[in-house]
Every structure is written in structure tokens, then in C-alpha cells.
Amino acid sequence: MSSSSNASRFTRGATIRAMLLVLVGSLGMQFSAVIAVGLFPAFGVLGTSAVRMLIAAVILLLIFRPRLRGRTRREWLGIVLYGVAMAAMNAFLYLAFSRLPLGVATTIDFLGPCLVALLASRRAREGALAMVALLGVALIAGFGGALDPLGLLFAALAGAAFGLYTLLAAHVGQSEGGLPSVALSVTIAAILTLPFSAPVIPLIRVEHLVPLIASALLGTALAFTVDTIAGRLTSARVLGVFFAFDPVVGTILGAIFLDQVLTPIALLGVCLVVAAGAGIVWLAGGHGPAAEPAPDLPDDTAYAGGMAPAAGIEALEIERKYEVAVDTAVPTPGQFAGAGFTADAPVTYRLVATYFDTPSEALAAAGIAVRVREGGSDAGWHIKRREPGGVRELQWPLGAEMPAALREDLRATIGDAVAEVAPRATLETERTVVVLRDSAGAPVVELADDRVRAADLADGVRRAWREWEAELLPGGAETHLDALEPVLRAAGAVPSASPAKIARATGKLTALARARGAAPAQLAALAELDASDQAAARRLDA
């Protein structure tokens, strides 16, 4: 949606932020393990792990207060599976910690996310980086001496759960649920491990409270939260490489605090892992235009052609759309402050976009939106698809001709009909953007005030409308959109009935809704909306 570079996601800047978040989570996880090892004699291995999870669940529920109603079955499935992965990963990893050096256990544990990174690699260089990281963690394990077979089994099982956790961190992070969903997942994990935590609770003494709470905060609440935020900023593939920080940090902390010797071979492994992480960050921004792309237009249409060719830069937008009257005033800085935001000075852009389809509307039928746009920081060719967590966008640099990689991607879906793809509609947008920051000063939401004039190139009908789009920026959470919505509604905004600009520009809203089995009242509202858009265009053209 946005025209500011802050809205970009899978770019080098976002990848660096994801890397730093994973590093913070890794430090928290491994420091927590150092603390927890001292609690094993009092509570046992599984008891210690389970009580930490229970404490973390209580903390996260109090902080995020997640809603239970209004979630889809798919969203609940992701939440439950994420919780199962958390529970299994922690339990098996702590069983491994009780039998293996910290660095060895985390090295074997890392095989799960490393396998995710390797299998998800789309280019030889990415696969090579995953292999470099894998070699590095293998060298880190070179402590020498016999290793406990049962400990190795526990570490391998933890690695399997860690692989699932890696996939779900990206899935939940990029979903609409955001951090409140993490709180629910940790609660699921706490419920699953309740048989181990319940017998331990009567054994807790005052002197145990500080290490238990510290371990829960660092290794569970903090680690799971920052991992999920990192999942919003990058893909499971990249997260899989960054989770190599775990064996690096585990090796170093084990040597410092637990007298587990750091050998020269292990030190070489640390260097290889760091090099792999640096490489994946560089490659994340090494293909595409220098300006960071930002999502913008259609937004419920879907790209069904599979993974994009390497030339496309990938991003995910999570936004809410609102209808507003032409004379509606954007909320003032004071009104934003009442919801906990500070507002940057507004910036205005002029955007011109052309949307494409075949005469038989093969792209629309396949759920694909293709656009070329000039203006703003994300000028270029775009293809979009809606996912449960938002709209996935791929971008190519601006050029006079459709990029060959994009055309071949379309061919995989609509076949030879790709030769008939031609301009279908044009949109001219005056966009005024306000970036909203949280109490810490971090940009979390971008509010765009769009005044759109559209022309259907097939029948010449013109339409015009005004809408607001509130999009999460990297690091933002759904709670920020929840906090902003009452401010926008008080100003006169109402949730938009239009799922996509291209459908609105071509008068297809009612037909699409009818095909999906919409109720008569909704069909009538969409028909009224289209009539209003045409009337607005006639007034502007008069």
C-alpha cells in the first residue's frame, strides 16, 4: 500500500532488523538455559521447562490480552501448531541440555531450521549459504569426547520441533494475529506441559522466583516474541539461517559460564556461521532496485503462479481499508496521540498505475493482479496475491516492457493466453502519507489518504473515490491497527466494502461478490458504491 520505504518488508533493511531480533532472541534463550541448568536439581528437567512456559504464558496474556473470538479456523490451526512446536522444542532441548554441552545440543537442534532454509532455497547461492551455516555448526560441535546417545536423540527431536517452529514463526508473524497470537501459542504450550509443571509448583520457594521469572522472560516470553516479529520481516528460509545464532551463542555462553571448553575448531565454526548470516543479509537486498519497494494497490486479488523468479522483490502488506467522504479531515496529531501514537509530517505523492488482463479476464479468473506503477518509492511492475496473513507482493524494476520473468510466471498459470495480456484500467492517485510511531518512537503504522481517479479502458467508464489505508510497518502488531481504528471511525471512516482497487476501477465488485455467494444486502451496497464512484467521476470531469 505505502509509498514510503518504511513499508517494505523483505528488503535488506528489514532482513537486518530480523537478524538483530533473532540475535536478541538467541541471547535470551541461551542465557535462560544457563540459568535453568541450576534449577534442574530442584525441579527436574521437564519441570523446569514447563514452569518457565507457564510463567511466560501468564506474562504474555497480561501484556497482549489476545481476543479469542473472530479468528479463522486456519489462524487457530497455526496458533495451536506453533504452541505444540514450542512445547516439544523446549522439552526435548532441555532434556538434551541435561546430557550434552550447551553448544553441542544447540548445534544438533539447529539442523531443523537449517533444513528448512536448505529446502526453501530458490537459488544456488542461498542453498550454499545454508550449507556454510550447517558446516559451521558442525564444527562448533567439535568438542571431542564421547557424547551421550540419549542426549543426541533428544537434541535431534528438538531440532525437528525447531524446524516446525521456524516455519510457523514466519506464518504467525505475517498473519493478522501478530503478537497476541504468540501469547495464545505460548498458552497452548503451557497447557500441554501442565502435567510437568503442576507437580513442581508446590516445590517453588522464594529463592527460586528470581531465576524462574528471569528464565521465563528471557528464554520464552522474549525469545518467542522477537522470533515472531522477525518472522514478519523476512521468510522462513532466511529465519532458518539466522537461527544459527543459537549454537554460536550457546557455545560461547557454555564456555564462559559452564566451563564447556571452546576449541579452535568451534571458533572456526562461529566464523562460518557469522559469514553465512552476513551473506544472506547481503543477498536479501542484492536483486532489484535500490529504492525499497512498498506494497500498494489491488489487494484482495491473488497471485497463484507459485514462487516468483529471483528478479522479483518480495513483500507482505497487512492493512485495513476505510471509505471516507471527500471532505473528511484526517485526524489531528492530538487525536493520534490519544491512541498512543505520534504522527510524522504528512508527505504527498502522485501515483499513476496501469492494470493488465486479457480480453477474457483470464488473470482475474486465476486470482492474479498485475500492475505497473510510476511515482513513489516502489515504482515498477508488481504482481499480488492475498494470503491469510495479508497480501503477498512481488516487484520488478520499472521499464517500458513487462519483465520476462513476470511474463513467464503468468504463462505458468494462464498458458498461451499470456500473449493476450494488455492494459485494462488506469488509476491516478493523489496519496498523502502519515507515518505513526509508538511510544518508543518506532514507526508501526502508515496511514495513506488516497484520492483515486480510475478509467476502465474496456468500456471507457470513469470512477472516482477516496479511501484511507492503514498498513502495518515492520515491527508493528495488529494491536496497533486495533488502537488506530476508533480514531479513524471517529473521524468518519467506515470499513471499505471494496476488496481490490482493480475490481473497483472496472466495476466488477458486485460480480465478484455474487460469484462468492454474497448476501443480497451486500450486493446492493456494492452496486450503490459503484454508482457513487461513477457519479463522483462525472462531477470531477464536469
Coordinates of C-alpha atoms in Angstrom, one line a residue:
M1 CA 0.0 0.0 0.0
S2 CA 2.6 2.6 1.1
S3 CA 4.8 4.8 -0.9
S4 CA 7.4 5.2 1.8
S5 CA 10.3 2.9 2.1
N6 CA 9.4 2.0 5.7
A7 CA 6.6 -0.2 4.4
S8 CA 9.0 -2.6 2.6
R9 CA 9.4 -5.9 4.2
F10 CA 11.7 -8.5 2.5
T11 CA 14.4 -6.0 1.8
R12 CA 17.9 -5.7 3.1
G13 CA 16.9 -3.2 5.9
A14 CA 14.1 -5.5 7.0
T15 CA 16.4 -8.5 6.9
I16 CA 19.0 -6.8 9.1
R17 CA 16.3 -6.0 11.6
A18 CA 15.1 -9.6 11.5
M19 CA 18.7 -10.7 12.1
L20 CA 19.2 -8.5 15.1
L21 CA 15.8 -9.6 16.6
V22 CA 16.8 -13.3 16.2
L23 CA 20.2 -12.5 17.8
V24 CA 18.3 -10.9 20.8
G25 CA 16.1 -14.0 21.0
S26 CA 19.1 -16.3 20.8
L27 CA 20.9 -14.4 23.6
G28 CA 17.7 -14.6 25.7
M29 CA 17.2 -18.3 25.0
Q30 CA 20.8 -19.3 25.8
F31 CA 21.1 -17.1 28.9
S32 CA 17.9 -18.6 30.1
A33 CA 19.4 -22.1 29.6
V34 CA 22.4 -21.2 31.7
I35 CA 20.0 -20.1 34.4
A36 CA 17.7 -23.1 34.1
V37 CA 20.5 -25.6 34.4
G38 CA 20.9 -24.5 38.0
L39 CA 17.2 -25.3 38.6
F40 CA 17.3 -28.9 37.3
P41 CA 18.2 -30.4 40.8
A42 CA 15.2 -28.7 42.4
F43 CA 12.5 -29.2 39.8
G44 CA 13.9 -31.8 37.3
V45 CA 14.5 -31.1 33.6
L46 CA 10.9 -31.2 32.3
G47 CA 9.5 -29.5 35.5
T48 CA 11.9 -26.6 35.0
S49 CA 11.0 -26.2 31.3
A50 CA 7.3 -26.5 32.0
V51 CA 7.2 -23.9 34.8
R52 CA 9.1 -21.5 32.6
M53 CA 6.5 -21.9 29.9
L54 CA 3.6 -21.4 32.4
I55 CA 5.1 -18.2 33.8
A56 CA 5.8 -16.9 30.3
A57 CA 2.2 -17.6 29.2
V58 CA 0.8 -15.6 32.2
I59 CA 3.1 -12.7 31.3
L60 CA 2.2 -12.6 27.6
L61 CA -1.5 -12.9 28.3
L62 CA -1.4 -10.0 30.6
I63 CA 0.6 -7.9 28.1
F64 CA -1.2 -8.6 24.9
R65 CA -4.7 -9.7 26.1
P66 CA -5.4 -11.7 22.9
R67 CA -9.0 -12.0 21.7
L68 CA -10.5 -15.5 21.3
R69 CA -13.4 -14.7 19.0
G70 CA -13.3 -13.7 15.4
R71 CA -10.3 -15.9 14.4
T72 CA -10.5 -18.2 11.4
R73 CA -10.0 -21.9 11.6
R74 CA -6.7 -21.5 9.7
E75 CA -5.5 -18.9 12.2
W76 CA -6.3 -21.2 15.1
L77 CA -4.6 -24.1 13.4
G78 CA -1.4 -22.0 13.1
I79 CA -1.7 -20.9 16.8
V80 CA -2.1 -24.4 18.1
L81 CA 0.7 -25.9 15.9
Y82 CA 3.0 -23.1 17.0
G83 CA 2.2 -23.9 20.6
V84 CA 2.9 -27.6 20.0
A85 CA 6.2 -26.8 18.4
M86 CA 7.2 -24.5 21.3
A87 CA 6.3 -27.2 23.9
A88 CA 8.1 -30.0 22.1
M89 CA 11.2 -27.9 21.3
N90 CA 11.6 -26.7 24.8
A91 CA 11.0 -30.1 26.4
F92 CA 13.4 -32.0 24.2
L93 CA 16.0 -29.3 24.2
Y94 CA 16.1 -29.1 28.0
L95 CA 16.4 -32.9 28.1
A96 CA 19.4 -32.6 25.8
F97 CA 20.9 -29.8 27.9
S98 CA 20.9 -32.2 30.9
R99 CA 23.1 -34.7 28.9
L100 CA 25.1 -32.7 26.4
P101 CA 27.2 -29.5 26.4
L102 CA 25.1 -26.4 25.6
G103 CA 26.9 -25.8 22.3
V104 CA 26.6 -29.4 21.1
A105 CA 22.9 -29.6 22.0
T106 CA 22.1 -26.3 20.2
T107 CA 24.2 -27.3 17.2
I108 CA 22.1 -30.5 16.6
D109 CA 19.0 -28.6 17.4
F110 CA 19.8 -26.1 14.6
L111 CA 19.7 -28.9 12.0
G112 CA 15.9 -28.4 11.9
P113 CA 15.8 -24.7 10.8
C114 CA 18.9 -25.3 8.6
L115 CA 17.0 -28.0 6.7
V116 CA 14.1 -25.5 6.3
A117 CA 16.5 -23.0 4.8
L118 CA 18.0 -25.5 2.5
L119 CA 14.7 -26.9 1.2
A120 CA 13.2 -23.5 0.7
S121 CA 16.3 -22.1 -1.2
R122 CA 15.4 -20.8 -4.6
R123 CA 18.9 -20.1 -5.9
A124 CA 22.2 -21.9 -5.7
R125 CA 23.8 -19.1 -3.6
E126 CA 21.1 -19.4 -0.9
G127 CA 21.5 -23.1 -0.7
A128 CA 25.2 -22.7 -0.5
L129 CA 24.8 -20.2 2.5
A130 CA 22.6 -22.8 4.3
M131 CA 25.3 -25.4 3.7
V132 CA 28.0 -23.0 5.0
A133 CA 26.0 -22.4 8.2
L134 CA 25.5 -26.2 8.5
L135 CA 29.2 -26.7 8.2
G136 CA 29.8 -24.0 10.8
V137 CA 27.5 -25.6 13.4
A138 CA 29.1 -29.0 12.7
L139 CA 32.5 -27.6 13.5
I140 CA 31.1 -25.9 16.6
A141 CA 30.2 -29.4 17.8
G142 CA 33.8 -30.4 17.7
F143 CA 34.4 -30.5 21.5
G144 CA 35.8 -34.0 21.4
G145 CA 35.0 -36.9 23.8
A146 CA 32.1 -39.3 23.8
L147 CA 28.6 -37.9 23.6
D148 CA 25.5 -39.3 25.4
P149 CA 23.4 -41.2 22.8
L150 CA 20.1 -40.4 24.5
G151 CA 21.2 -36.7 24.7
L152 CA 21.8 -36.8 20.9
L153 CA 18.3 -38.3 20.3
F154 CA 16.7 -35.6 22.5
A155 CA 18.6 -32.9 20.6
A156 CA 17.5 -34.4 17.2
L157 CA 13.9 -34.4 18.3
A158 CA 14.3 -30.8 19.5
G159 CA 15.7 -30.0 16.0
A160 CA 12.6 -31.5 14.3
A161 CA 10.3 -29.3 16.5
F162 CA 12.6 -26.3 15.8
G163 CA 12.1 -26.8 12.1
L164 CA 8.4 -26.6 12.5
Y165 CA 8.8 -23.6 14.8
T166 CA 10.8 -21.9 12.1
L167 CA 8.0 -22.3 9.5
L168 CA 5.3 -21.2 12.0
A169 CA 7.3 -18.2 13.3
A170 CA 7.1 -16.8 9.8
H171 CA 3.5 -17.9 9.3
V172 CA 2.2 -16.4 12.6
G173 CA 4.5 -13.3 12.3
Q174 CA 3.0 -12.5 8.9
S175 CA -0.6 -13.2 10.0
E176 CA -3.1 -10.7 11.1
G177 CA -3.0 -12.0 14.7
G178 CA 0.6 -10.9 15.3
L179 CA 1.9 -10.9 18.8
P180 CA -1.4 -11.6 20.5
S181 CA -1.3 -14.9 18.6
V182 CA 2.1 -15.6 20.1
A183 CA 0.6 -15.2 23.6
L184 CA -2.1 -17.8 22.7
S185 CA 0.5 -20.2 21.3
V186 CA 2.6 -20.0 24.5
T187 CA -0.5 -20.6 26.4
I188 CA -1.2 -23.8 24.3
A189 CA 2.4 -24.9 25.1
A190 CA 1.9 -24.2 28.8
I191 CA -1.3 -26.3 28.8
L192 CA 0.4 -29.2 27.0
T193 CA 3.2 -29.2 29.6
L194 CA 0.9 -28.7 32.6
P195 CA 1.4 -32.4 33.7
F196 CA 5.1 -31.5 34.3
S197 CA 4.6 -28.0 35.8
A198 CA 1.7 -28.8 38.2
P199 CA 3.7 -31.1 40.5
V200 CA 6.5 -28.6 40.6
I201 CA 4.5 -25.6 41.7
P202 CA 4.3 -26.6 45.4
L203 CA 8.1 -27.0 45.4
I204 CA 8.8 -23.4 44.4
R205 CA 10.4 -21.3 47.2
V206 CA 11.2 -17.6 47.4
E207 CA 14.8 -18.1 46.3
H208 CA 13.6 -19.8 43.1
L209 CA 11.3 -17.0 42.0
V210 CA 14.0 -14.7 40.5
P211 CA 15.8 -17.3 38.4
L212 CA 12.4 -18.8 37.3
I213 CA 11.0 -15.5 36.2
A214 CA 14.2 -14.4 34.6
S215 CA 14.5 -17.7 32.7
A216 CA 10.8 -17.4 31.6
L217 CA 11.2 -13.8 30.5
L218 CA 14.5 -14.3 28.6
G219 CA 14.1 -17.8 27.1
T220 CA 10.3 -17.9 26.4
A221 CA 8.5 -14.6 26.5
L222 CA 11.2 -12.5 24.9
A223 CA 12.6 -15.2 22.6
F224 CA 9.3 -16.3 21.1
T225 CA 8.1 -12.7 20.7
V226 CA 11.2 -11.4 18.9
D227 CA 11.3 -14.5 16.7
T228 CA 7.7 -13.9 15.7
I229 CA 8.4 -10.2 14.9
A230 CA 11.4 -11.4 12.8
G231 CA 9.0 -13.7 11.0
R232 CA 7.0 -10.6 10.0
L233 CA 10.2 -9.1 8.5
T234 CA 11.5 -12.0 6.5
S235 CA 10.8 -15.5 5.3
A236 CA 11.1 -18.9 7.0
R237 CA 14.0 -19.6 4.7
V238 CA 16.0 -16.6 6.0
L239 CA 15.0 -17.3 9.6
G240 CA 16.3 -20.8 9.2
V241 CA 19.8 -19.4 8.5
F242 CA 19.6 -16.8 11.3
F243 CA 18.7 -19.4 13.9
A244 CA 22.3 -20.5 13.5
F245 CA 23.0 -17.8 16.2
D246 CA 21.7 -20.4 18.7
P247 CA 24.7 -22.8 18.5
V248 CA 27.1 -19.8 18.3
V249 CA 25.7 -18.1 21.4
G250 CA 25.2 -21.5 23.2
T251 CA 28.9 -22.4 22.5
I252 CA 30.2 -19.1 23.8
L253 CA 28.0 -19.0 26.9
G254 CA 28.7 -22.6 27.7
A255 CA 32.4 -21.9 27.6
I256 CA 32.1 -18.8 29.8
F257 CA 29.5 -19.9 32.4
L258 CA 29.5 -23.7 32.4
D259 CA 33.3 -24.4 31.7
Q260 CA 32.4 -26.2 28.5
V261 CA 35.7 -25.8 26.5
L262 CA 35.6 -23.6 23.3
T263 CA 38.1 -25.3 20.9
P264 CA 39.7 -23.7 17.9
I265 CA 37.5 -25.8 15.6
A266 CA 34.4 -24.5 17.4
L267 CA 35.8 -20.9 16.9
L268 CA 36.2 -21.6 13.2
G269 CA 32.6 -22.8 13.1
V270 CA 31.5 -19.5 14.7
C271 CA 33.2 -17.6 11.9
L272 CA 31.5 -19.6 9.3
V273 CA 28.0 -19.1 10.8
V274 CA 28.6 -15.4 11.0
A275 CA 29.8 -15.3 7.4
A276 CA 26.6 -17.2 6.3
G277 CA 24.4 -14.7 8.1
A278 CA 26.2 -11.8 6.6
G279 CA 25.8 -13.4 3.1
I280 CA 22.1 -13.9 3.4
V281 CA 21.6 -10.3 4.5
W282 CA 23.5 -9.0 1.5
L283 CA 21.6 -11.2 -0.9
A284 CA 18.3 -10.1 0.5
G285 CA 18.9 -6.7 -1.0
G286 CA 21.1 -7.7 -3.9
H287 CA 18.5 -8.1 -6.6
G288 CA 16.2 -5.3 -7.5
P289 CA 16.0 -1.5 -7.5
A290 CA 17.9 0.4 -4.9
A291 CA 14.8 2.0 -3.5
E292 CA 13.0 -0.2 -1.1
P293 CA 9.6 -1.3 -2.5
A294 CA 6.4 -0.8 -0.8
P295 CA 3.1 -2.6 -1.3
D296 CA 0.2 -0.6 -2.8
L297 CA -2.7 -1.3 -4.8
P298 CA -5.2 -4.1 -5.7
D299 CA -5.3 -6.1 -2.7
D300 CA -7.6 -9.0 -2.5
T301 CA -6.6 -10.5 -5.8
A302 CA -4.3 -13.3 -5.7
Y303 CA -1.1 -14.4 -7.3
A304 CA -1.4 -18.1 -8.0
G305 CA 1.7 -18.7 -10.0
G306 CA 3.9 -20.2 -7.3
M307 CA 7.2 -18.7 -6.2
A308 CA 8.4 -15.7 -8.2
P309 CA 11.6 -15.7 -10.3
A310 CA 14.7 -14.4 -8.5
A311 CA 14.3 -10.9 -10.0
G312 CA 11.2 -10.2 -8.0
I313 CA 11.5 -8.5 -4.6
E314 CA 9.0 -10.0 -2.2
A315 CA 6.9 -8.1 0.4
L316 CA 3.9 -8.7 2.6
E317 CA 1.3 -6.0 3.4
I318 CA -1.1 -6.2 6.3
E319 CA -3.7 -3.4 6.0
R320 CA -7.2 -2.2 6.7
K321 CA -9.2 -0.1 4.2
Y322 CA -11.8 2.6 5.0
E323 CA -14.3 4.6 3.0
V324 CA -14.3 8.3 3.7
A325 CA -16.2 11.3 2.3
V326 CA -14.4 13.6 0.0
D327 CA -14.4 16.4 2.7
T328 CA -13.4 14.2 5.6
A329 CA -10.4 15.6 7.6
V330 CA -7.5 13.3 8.5
P331 CA -7.2 13.0 12.3
T332 CA -5.0 15.6 14.0
P333 CA -1.7 14.8 15.8
G334 CA -3.6 15.3 19.1
Q335 CA -6.2 12.7 18.1
F336 CA -3.5 10.2 17.1
A337 CA -1.8 10.9 20.5
G338 CA -4.9 9.9 22.3
A339 CA -4.5 6.4 20.9
G340 CA -0.8 6.3 21.8
F341 CA 0.8 7.4 18.5
T342 CA 2.9 10.3 17.4
A343 CA 2.5 11.4 13.8
D344 CA 5.2 12.4 11.4
A345 CA 4.6 15.3 9.0
P346 CA 2.4 14.2 6.0
V347 CA 4.1 13.6 2.6
T348 CA 2.1 13.7 -0.6
Y349 CA 2.8 11.5 -3.8
R350 CA 1.3 11.4 -7.2
L351 CA 0.9 7.8 -8.5
V352 CA -0.1 6.6 -11.9
A353 CA -0.8 2.9 -12.3
T354 CA -1.9 0.7 -15.2
Y355 CA -3.5 -2.7 -14.6
F356 CA -3.4 -5.6 -17.0
D357 CA -5.6 -8.6 -18.0
T358 CA -6.7 -10.5 -21.1
P359 CA -9.9 -9.7 -23.0
S360 CA -11.5 -12.8 -21.4
E361 CA -10.2 -11.6 -17.9
A362 CA -8.0 -14.7 -17.5
L363 CA -5.9 -13.1 -14.8
A364 CA -8.9 -12.1 -12.7
A365 CA -10.3 -15.6 -13.1
A366 CA -7.0 -17.0 -11.9
G367 CA -6.9 -14.6 -9.0
I368 CA -3.9 -12.6 -10.3
A369 CA -3.4 -8.8 -10.2
V370 CA -0.6 -7.3 -12.4
R371 CA 0.3 -3.6 -12.4
V372 CA 2.9 -1.2 -13.5
R373 CA 3.2 2.0 -11.5
E374 CA 5.0 5.2 -11.7
G375 CA 5.6 7.5 -8.7
G376 CA 6.5 6.9 -5.1
S377 CA 9.4 4.8 -3.9
D378 CA 8.0 1.5 -5.2
A379 CA 7.6 2.4 -8.8
G380 CA 7.8 -0.7 -11.0
W381 CA 6.0 -3.9 -12.1
H382 CA 4.0 -5.7 -9.4
I383 CA 2.1 -9.0 -9.0
K384 CA 0.0 -9.6 -6.0
R385 CA -1.9 -12.4 -4.2
R386 CA -3.8 -12.4 -0.9
E387 CA -2.8 -14.9 1.9
P388 CA -4.4 -15.5 5.2
G389 CA -2.0 -13.1 6.9
G390 CA -2.0 -10.3 4.2
V391 CA -1.2 -9.5 0.6
R392 CA 2.0 -11.0 -0.9
E393 CA 3.6 -8.8 -3.5
L394 CA 6.4 -9.3 -5.9
Q395 CA 8.1 -6.3 -7.6
W396 CA 10.3 -5.8 -10.6
P397 CA 12.1 -2.6 -11.7
L398 CA 10.2 0.0 -13.7
G399 CA 10.5 -0.5 -17.5
A400 CA 8.6 0.1 -20.7
E401 CA 8.0 -3.6 -21.2
M402 CA 6.7 -6.3 -18.9
P403 CA 9.7 -8.1 -17.4
A404 CA 10.3 -11.5 -19.0
A405 CA 10.4 -13.2 -15.6
L406 CA 6.9 -11.8 -14.7
R407 CA 5.6 -12.9 -18.1
E408 CA 6.9 -16.4 -17.7
D409 CA 5.3 -16.6 -14.3
L410 CA 2.0 -15.7 -15.8
R411 CA 2.5 -18.2 -18.5
A412 CA 2.7 -21.0 -15.9
T413 CA -0.8 -20.1 -14.8
I414 CA -2.7 -18.9 -17.9
G415 CA -0.7 -20.6 -20.6
D416 CA -0.6 -19.1 -24.1
A417 CA -3.2 -16.6 -23.1
V418 CA -0.3 -14.6 -21.7
A419 CA 0.1 -13.3 -25.3
E420 CA -3.2 -11.5 -24.9
V421 CA -2.4 -9.6 -21.7
A422 CA -3.0 -5.9 -22.3
P423 CA -3.8 -2.8 -20.3
R424 CA -7.2 -3.0 -18.6
A425 CA -7.5 0.1 -16.4
T426 CA -5.6 3.1 -15.3
L427 CA -5.6 4.7 -11.8
E428 CA -4.3 8.2 -10.9
T429 CA -3.9 8.6 -7.2
E430 CA -3.0 11.5 -5.0
R431 CA -1.7 9.9 -1.9
T432 CA -0.9 11.7 1.4
V433 CA 1.0 9.5 3.8
V434 CA 1.3 9.9 7.6
V435 CA 3.7 7.6 9.5
L436 CA 2.5 6.8 13.0
R437 CA 5.0 5.9 15.7
D438 CA 4.6 4.1 19.0
S439 CA 5.6 5.3 22.5
A440 CA 9.2 4.2 21.8
G441 CA 9.3 6.3 18.6
A442 CA 9.4 3.2 16.3
P443 CA 7.3 3.5 13.1
V444 CA 4.4 1.0 13.3
V445 CA 1.6 2.1 11.0
E446 CA 1.4 4.0 7.8
L447 CA -1.8 5.8 7.1
A448 CA -2.4 6.7 3.4
D449 CA -5.2 9.1 2.3
D450 CA -5.9 8.2 -1.3
R451 CA -7.9 10.3 -3.8
V452 CA -8.3 7.9 -6.8
R453 CA -9.5 8.6 -10.3
A454 CA -9.9 5.4 -12.4
A455 CA -10.7 4.7 -16.1
D456 CA -11.9 1.3 -17.4
L457 CA -10.1 1.0 -20.7
A458 CA -12.5 -1.6 -22.0
D459 CA -15.7 0.5 -21.8
G460 CA -14.4 4.0 -21.1
V461 CA -16.3 4.3 -17.8
R462 CA -14.6 6.6 -15.3
R463 CA -14.8 6.2 -11.5
A464 CA -13.5 8.3 -8.6
W465 CA -13.4 7.7 -4.8
R466 CA -11.4 8.5 -1.7
E467 CA -10.2 5.9 0.8
W468 CA -7.8 5.5 3.8
E469 CA -5.5 2.6 4.1
A470 CA -3.8 1.8 7.4
E471 CA -0.8 -0.6 6.9
L472 CA 1.4 -2.2 9.5
L473 CA 5.1 -1.4 9.1
P474 CA 7.8 -3.8 10.1
G475 CA 7.7 -4.4 13.8
G476 CA 4.1 -3.3 14.1
A477 CA 1.3 -5.5 15.5
E478 CA -2.4 -6.0 14.9
T479 CA -2.9 -4.3 18.3
H480 CA -1.7 -1.0 16.7
L481 CA -4.3 -1.3 14.0
D482 CA -6.9 -2.0 16.7
A483 CA -5.8 1.1 18.6
L484 CA -6.0 3.3 15.5
E485 CA -9.4 2.1 14.2
P486 CA -11.5 4.0 16.8
V487 CA -9.7 7.2 15.8
L488 CA -10.4 6.7 12.1
R489 CA -14.0 5.8 12.8
A490 CA -14.5 8.9 14.9
A491 CA -13.2 11.0 12.0
G492 CA -15.9 9.5 9.8
A493 CA -14.2 6.5 8.2
V494 CA -16.1 3.2 7.8
P495 CA -14.5 -0.2 6.8
S496 CA -14.4 -0.5 3.0
A497 CA -16.6 -2.9 1.1
S498 CA -14.1 -2.9 -1.7
P499 CA -11.5 -5.7 -1.6
A500 CA -9.4 -4.5 -4.5
K501 CA -8.8 -1.3 -6.4
I502 CA -8.7 -3.0 -9.8
A503 CA -12.1 -4.6 -9.2
R504 CA -13.5 -1.2 -8.2
A505 CA -11.9 0.5 -11.1
T506 CA -13.5 -1.9 -13.6
G507 CA -16.9 -2.1 -11.9
K508 CA -16.5 -5.8 -11.0
L509 CA -17.2 -5.6 -7.3
T510 CA -20.8 -6.7 -7.5
A511 CA -20.0 -9.6 -9.9
L512 CA -17.1 -10.8 -7.8
A513 CA -19.3 -10.7 -4.6
R514 CA -22.1 -12.5 -6.4
A515 CA -19.7 -15.3 -7.6
R516 CA -18.7 -15.8 -3.9
G517 CA -22.3 -16.1 -2.7
A518 CA -22.6 -12.7 -1.1
A519 CA -25.9 -11.8 0.6
P520 CA -28.4 -9.5 -1.3
A521 CA -27.7 -6.7 1.1
Q522 CA -24.0 -6.7 0.4
L523 CA -24.6 -6.9 -3.4
A524 CA -26.9 -3.9 -3.1
A525 CA -24.3 -2.0 -1.1
L526 CA -21.6 -2.7 -3.7
A527 CA -23.9 -1.6 -6.6
E528 CA -24.6 1.6 -4.7
L529 CA -20.9 2.1 -4.2
D530 CA -20.2 1.7 -7.9
A531 CA -22.9 4.2 -8.8
S532 CA -21.4 6.7 -6.3
D533 CA -18.0 6.2 -7.8
Q534 CA -19.2 6.9 -11.3
A535 CA -21.2 10.0 -10.1
A536 CA -18.1 11.3 -8.3
A537 CA -16.0 11.0 -11.5
R538 CA -18.7 12.8 -13.5
R539 CA -18.6 15.7 -11.0
L540 CA -14.8 15.9 -11.3
D541 CA -14.8 15.8 -15.1
A542 CA -17.5 18.5 -15.3

